[in-house]
XYZ file of C-alpha atoms in Angstrom:
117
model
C 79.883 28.183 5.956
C 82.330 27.861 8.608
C 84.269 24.796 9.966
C 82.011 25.813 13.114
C 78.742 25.907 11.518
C 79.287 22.604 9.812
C 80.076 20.748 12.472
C 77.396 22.020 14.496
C 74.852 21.164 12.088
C 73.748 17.947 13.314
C 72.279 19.818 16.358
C 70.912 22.456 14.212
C 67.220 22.744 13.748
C 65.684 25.154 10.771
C 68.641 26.652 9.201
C 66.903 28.495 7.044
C 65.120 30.385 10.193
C 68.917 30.745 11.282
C 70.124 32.185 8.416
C 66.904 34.995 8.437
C 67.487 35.320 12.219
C 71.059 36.336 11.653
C 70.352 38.113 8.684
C 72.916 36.252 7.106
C 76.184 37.485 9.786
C 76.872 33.569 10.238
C 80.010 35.063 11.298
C 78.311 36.823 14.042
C 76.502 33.243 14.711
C 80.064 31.952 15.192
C 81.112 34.612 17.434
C 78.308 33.985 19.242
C 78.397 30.097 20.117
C 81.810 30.611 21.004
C 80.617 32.847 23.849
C 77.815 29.747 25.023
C 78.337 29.321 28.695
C 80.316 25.717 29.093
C 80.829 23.540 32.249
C 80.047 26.112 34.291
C 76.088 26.126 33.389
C 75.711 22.750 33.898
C 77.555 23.190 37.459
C 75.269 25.767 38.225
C 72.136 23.515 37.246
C 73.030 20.472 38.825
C 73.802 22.558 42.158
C 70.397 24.228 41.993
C 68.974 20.582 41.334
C 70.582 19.006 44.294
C 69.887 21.528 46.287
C 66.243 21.743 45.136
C 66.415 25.041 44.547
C 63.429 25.192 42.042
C 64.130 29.188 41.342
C 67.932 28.747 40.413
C 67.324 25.809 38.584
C 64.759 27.545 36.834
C 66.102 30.573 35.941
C 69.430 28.858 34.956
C 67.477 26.596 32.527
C 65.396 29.330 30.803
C 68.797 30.937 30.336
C 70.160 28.214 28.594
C 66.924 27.724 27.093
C 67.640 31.007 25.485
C 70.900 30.500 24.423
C 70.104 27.189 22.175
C 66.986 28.729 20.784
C 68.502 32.253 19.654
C 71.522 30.261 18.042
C 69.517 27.088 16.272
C 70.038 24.079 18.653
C 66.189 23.596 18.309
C 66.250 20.232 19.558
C 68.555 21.034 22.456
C 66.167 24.498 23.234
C 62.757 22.047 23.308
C 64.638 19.498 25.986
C 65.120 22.580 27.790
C 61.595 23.763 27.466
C 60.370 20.358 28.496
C 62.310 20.692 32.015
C 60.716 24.260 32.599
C 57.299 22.657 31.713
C 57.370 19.785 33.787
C 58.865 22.691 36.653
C 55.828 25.111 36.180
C 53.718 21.543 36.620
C 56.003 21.008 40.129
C 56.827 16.980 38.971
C 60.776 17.479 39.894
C 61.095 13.691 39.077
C 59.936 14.961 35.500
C 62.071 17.638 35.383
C 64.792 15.712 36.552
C 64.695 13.221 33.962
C 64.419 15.824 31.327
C 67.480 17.513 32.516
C 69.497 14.438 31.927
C 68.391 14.502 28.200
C 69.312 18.547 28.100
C 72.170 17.816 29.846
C 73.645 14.694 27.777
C 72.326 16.899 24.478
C 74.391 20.136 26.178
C 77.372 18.472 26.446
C 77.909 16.981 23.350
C 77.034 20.040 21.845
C 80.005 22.365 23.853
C 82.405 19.170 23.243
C 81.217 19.915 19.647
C 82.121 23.925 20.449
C 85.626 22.968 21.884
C 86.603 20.488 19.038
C 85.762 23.617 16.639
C 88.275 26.132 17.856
């Protein structure tokens, strides 16, 4: 496995459902994670937030959401799901909370990314 991979694995959920998902191109995986959107989605989140723009903040989490559950980051991917939840229920103080737990979880995953390349 790559230098990558293994020190991503923490964050990592099934790898075996990884490894079938990516028909084995870890490599591709790699390529992949590299490309995650950094700073900038979690600029675009919190402005959404703030501004209480519930579609933006939406759509900007599901993407994310997407990201981390394509690649692995199961645990990340369910914090994520838990903000979009507690969004379809309309309890922003829910969602809000649960975005600082996706958030926190984000960022130590792309500080992760950046110590990797």
């Amino acid at each position: 496995m790559s230098n990558l991979y293994r020190r991503m694995q923490t964050f990592i959920g099934d790898e075996q459902q990884l490894i079938a998902r990516m028909a084995g191109q870890m490599s591709l995986w790699e390529e992949c994670v590299l490309l995650f959107p950094r700073e900038e989605i979690i600029r675009e989140m919190d402005a959404a937030l703030a501004a209480r723009d519930e579609k933006a903040f939406y759509g900007t989490v599901h993407r994310l959401k997407g990201n981390l559950a394509n690649f692995g980051f199961d645990y990340a991917a369910s914090k994520a799901l838990a903000v979009l939840q507690a969004l379809k229920e309309q309890d922003w103080n829910t969602a809000q909370v649960q975005y600082e737990q996706l958030k926190e979880e984000y960022i130590q995953i792309i500080e992760r990314i950046g110590d990797a390349e």
